[in-house]
């Protein structure tokens, strides 16, 4: 039986996970696009990749791995550049598919159904890891919300809650998108690929410029 203080910490972590995952950004955009283009499994794999990265950073904070956290934060600019390049590559891929003949877009989407799940997971995992400043946020959250006197157990419960709350959000998002997937008009996928590709390129350009210190 889970102790009441640990259970409370788990629930608080779940609320944090929902709050972290819910804002619309490049990860949400990828989940939506992949759900529409390749099916719900690809969307879920993308969301779980992001949730796993958040949980990993939370674990570093909960275990007090200050040296590792400092190394990652020191290399934050390099990681943001890498994340920006990955977003740009994904955006260019979406634009390339949008410019392909209609039958090629449909065939490509059908061919991706149920496949490439490891790649979907890995890409969002890497993109989320490309923001190591998350560690600092988690460090404050662990200190403020872990059950008093709970030690490592409270910190781990908080991280587990964050992961579960984040996954719950991605399941809700993917389920909602999948529900309307079948009713999309013919040719909608081309527009989705084009718009998401342009947006991903924009996110990638900003991350790249931020990593280079051009923008804040």
C-alpha positions in Angstrom: 0.0 0.0 0.0 1.3 3.4 -1.0 1.9 5.8 2.0 -0.5 8.8 2.0 2.4 11.3 1.7 3.9 9.5 -1.3 0.5 9.1 -2.9 0.0 12.9 -2.5 3.4 13.6 -4.0 2.5 11.3 -7.0 -0.7 13.2 -7.6 1.1 16.5 -7.4 3.6 15.2 -9.9 0.8 14.2 -12.3 -0.6 17.7 -12.2 2.9 19.1 -13.0 3.2 16.6 -15.8 -0.1 17.8 -17.3 1.0 21.4 -17.0 4.4 20.8 -18.6 2.9 18.8 -21.6 -0.2 20.9 -22.3 1.3 24.1 -23.9 1.2 23.9 -27.7 4.8 23.8 -29.1 6.8 21.8 -31.6 6.3 18.5 -29.7 2.5 18.9 -29.7 2.7 19.8 -33.4 4.7 16.7 -34.2 2.2 14.5 -32.2 -0.8 16.0 -34.1 0.9 15.7 -37.5 2.1 12.2 -37.0 -1.3 11.1 -35.6 -3.0 12.4 -38.7 -0.4 11.2 -41.2 0.7 7.8 -39.7 -1.9 6.9 -37.1 -2.4 7.1 -33.4 0.5 4.8 -32.5 3.0 7.2 -34.0 1.4 10.1 -32.1 1.5 8.2 -28.8 5.2 7.2 -29.4 6.0 10.8 -30.0 4.3 11.9 -26.8 5.9 9.2 -24.7 9.3 10.2 -26.0 8.8 13.7 -24.7 7.4 12.4 -21.4 10.4 10.1 -21.0 12.9 13.0 -21.5 11.0 15.1 -19.0 11.1 12.3 -16.5 14.8 11.7 -17.1 15.6 15.4 -16.3 13.3 15.2 -13.3 15.2 12.1 -12.1 18.5 14.0 -12.4 17.0 16.7 -10.2 15.4 14.4 -7.7 18.6 12.4 -7.2 20.6 15.5 -6.7 23.0 14.7 -9.6 24.4 18.3 -9.6 27.5 17.5 -11.6 25.6 16.0 -14.5 23.0 18.8 -14.3 25.8 21.4 -14.4 27.4 19.8 -17.4 24.1 19.7 -19.4 23.3 23.3 -18.5 26.8 24.4 -19.5 26.2 22.9 -22.9 22.7 24.3 -23.2 23.6 26.4 -26.3 25.0 23.5 -28.2 22.0 21.3 -27.4 19.6 24.0 -28.5 21.5 24.3 -31.8 21.2 20.5 -32.2 17.5 20.7 -31.4 17.0 23.5 -33.9 18.7 21.5 -36.7 16.6 18.5 -35.9 13.4 20.6 -36.0 14.5 22.1 -39.3 15.2 18.7 -40.8 11.7 17.4 -39.7 10.1 20.6 -41.1 11.9 20.2 -44.4 10.7 16.6 -44.6 7.1 17.6 -44.0 7.4 20.3 -46.7 8.9 17.8 -49.2 5.9 15.5 -48.6 3.5 18.4 -49.0 5.0 19.2 -52.4 4.8 15.6 -53.6 2.0 14.4 -55.9 -1.3 13.7 -54.0 -1.1 10.0 -54.5 2.5 9.9 -53.2 1.4 11.7 -50.0 -1.4 9.3 -49.3 0.9 6.3 -50.1 3.6 7.6 -47.8 1.1 8.1 -45.0 -0.3 4.6 -45.5 3.2 3.2 -45.5 4.1 4.8 -42.2 1.0 3.4 -40.4 2.3 1.4 -37.5 5.9 1.8 -38.6 8.7 4.1 -37.5 7.6 4.1 -33.9 11.1 4.0 -32.6 12.0 7.0 -34.8 9.0 8.9 -33.6 9.9 8.2 -29.9 13.6 9.0 -30.5 13.0 12.3 -32.2 10.8 13.8 -29.5 13.0 12.4 -26.8 16.0 14.1 -28.4 14.1 17.4 -28.9 13.0 17.5 -25.3 16.5 16.7 -24.1 17.8 19.6 -26.2 16.4 22.0 -23.5 18.5 21.1 -20.4 17.3 24.2 -18.6 14.4 22.0 -17.7 16.6 20.5 -15.0 16.6 23.8 -13.1 12.8 23.9 -13.2 12.6 20.4 -12.0 15.1 21.0 -9.2 12.8 23.8 -7.8 9.7 21.7 -8.2 11.3 18.7 -6.4 12.4 20.9 -3.6 9.1 22.6 -3.2 6.6 19.8 -3.8 8.2 16.5 -2.7 6.7 15.3 0.6 8.6 16.7 3.5 11.0 14.2 5.0 10.3 11.8 2.1 13.9 11.9 0.8 14.7 10.1 -2.4 11.3 8.2 -2.3 9.4 11.4 -2.4 11.5 12.8 -5.3 11.1 9.6 -7.3 7.3 9.6 -6.7 7.2 13.2 -8.0 9.1 12.2 -11.1 6.8 9.2 -11.7 3.8 11.4 -11.3 5.2 13.9 -13.8 5.7 11.1 -16.3 2.2 9.7 -15.8 0.6 13.1 -16.0 2.5 13.9 -19.2 1.6 10.6 -20.8 -2.1 11.1 -19.9 -2.0 14.4 -21.7 -0.5 12.9 -24.8 -3.0 10.1 -24.8 -5.8 12.6 -24.6 -4.4 14.8 -27.4 -3.7 11.8 -29.7 -7.2 10.3 -29.0 -8.9 13.6 -29.8 -7.0 14.0 -33.1 -7.5 10.4 -34.1 -11.2 10.8 -33.6 -11.4 13.4 -36.4 -8.8 11.8 -38.6 -11.2 9.7 -40.6 -13.4 12.7 -41.4 -10.7 14.9 -43.0 -11.5 15.9 -46.6 -9.4 14.6 -49.5 -6.2 16.6 -49.9 -6.2 17.8 -46.2 -3.0 15.9 -45.5 -1.0 18.0 -48.0 -2.1 21.2 -46.2 -1.3 19.6 -42.8 2.1 18.6 -44.0 2.8 22.0 -45.5 1.6 24.1 -42.5 3.3 21.8 -39.9 6.5 21.8 -42.0 6.6 25.6 -42.1 5.8 25.8 -38.4 8.6 23.3 -37.5 11.0 25.3 -39.6 10.1 28.4 -37.7 10.6 26.6 -34.3 13.9 25.2 -35.6 15.1 28.6 -36.7 14.3 30.2 -33.4 16.0 27.4 -31.4 19.1 27.7 -33.7 19.3 31.4 -33.3 18.8 31.1 -29.5 21.5 28.6 -29.3 23.8 30.9 -31.2 22.9 33.8 -28.9 21.3 35.9 -31.6 17.9 35.9 -29.8 17.1 35.5 -26.1 
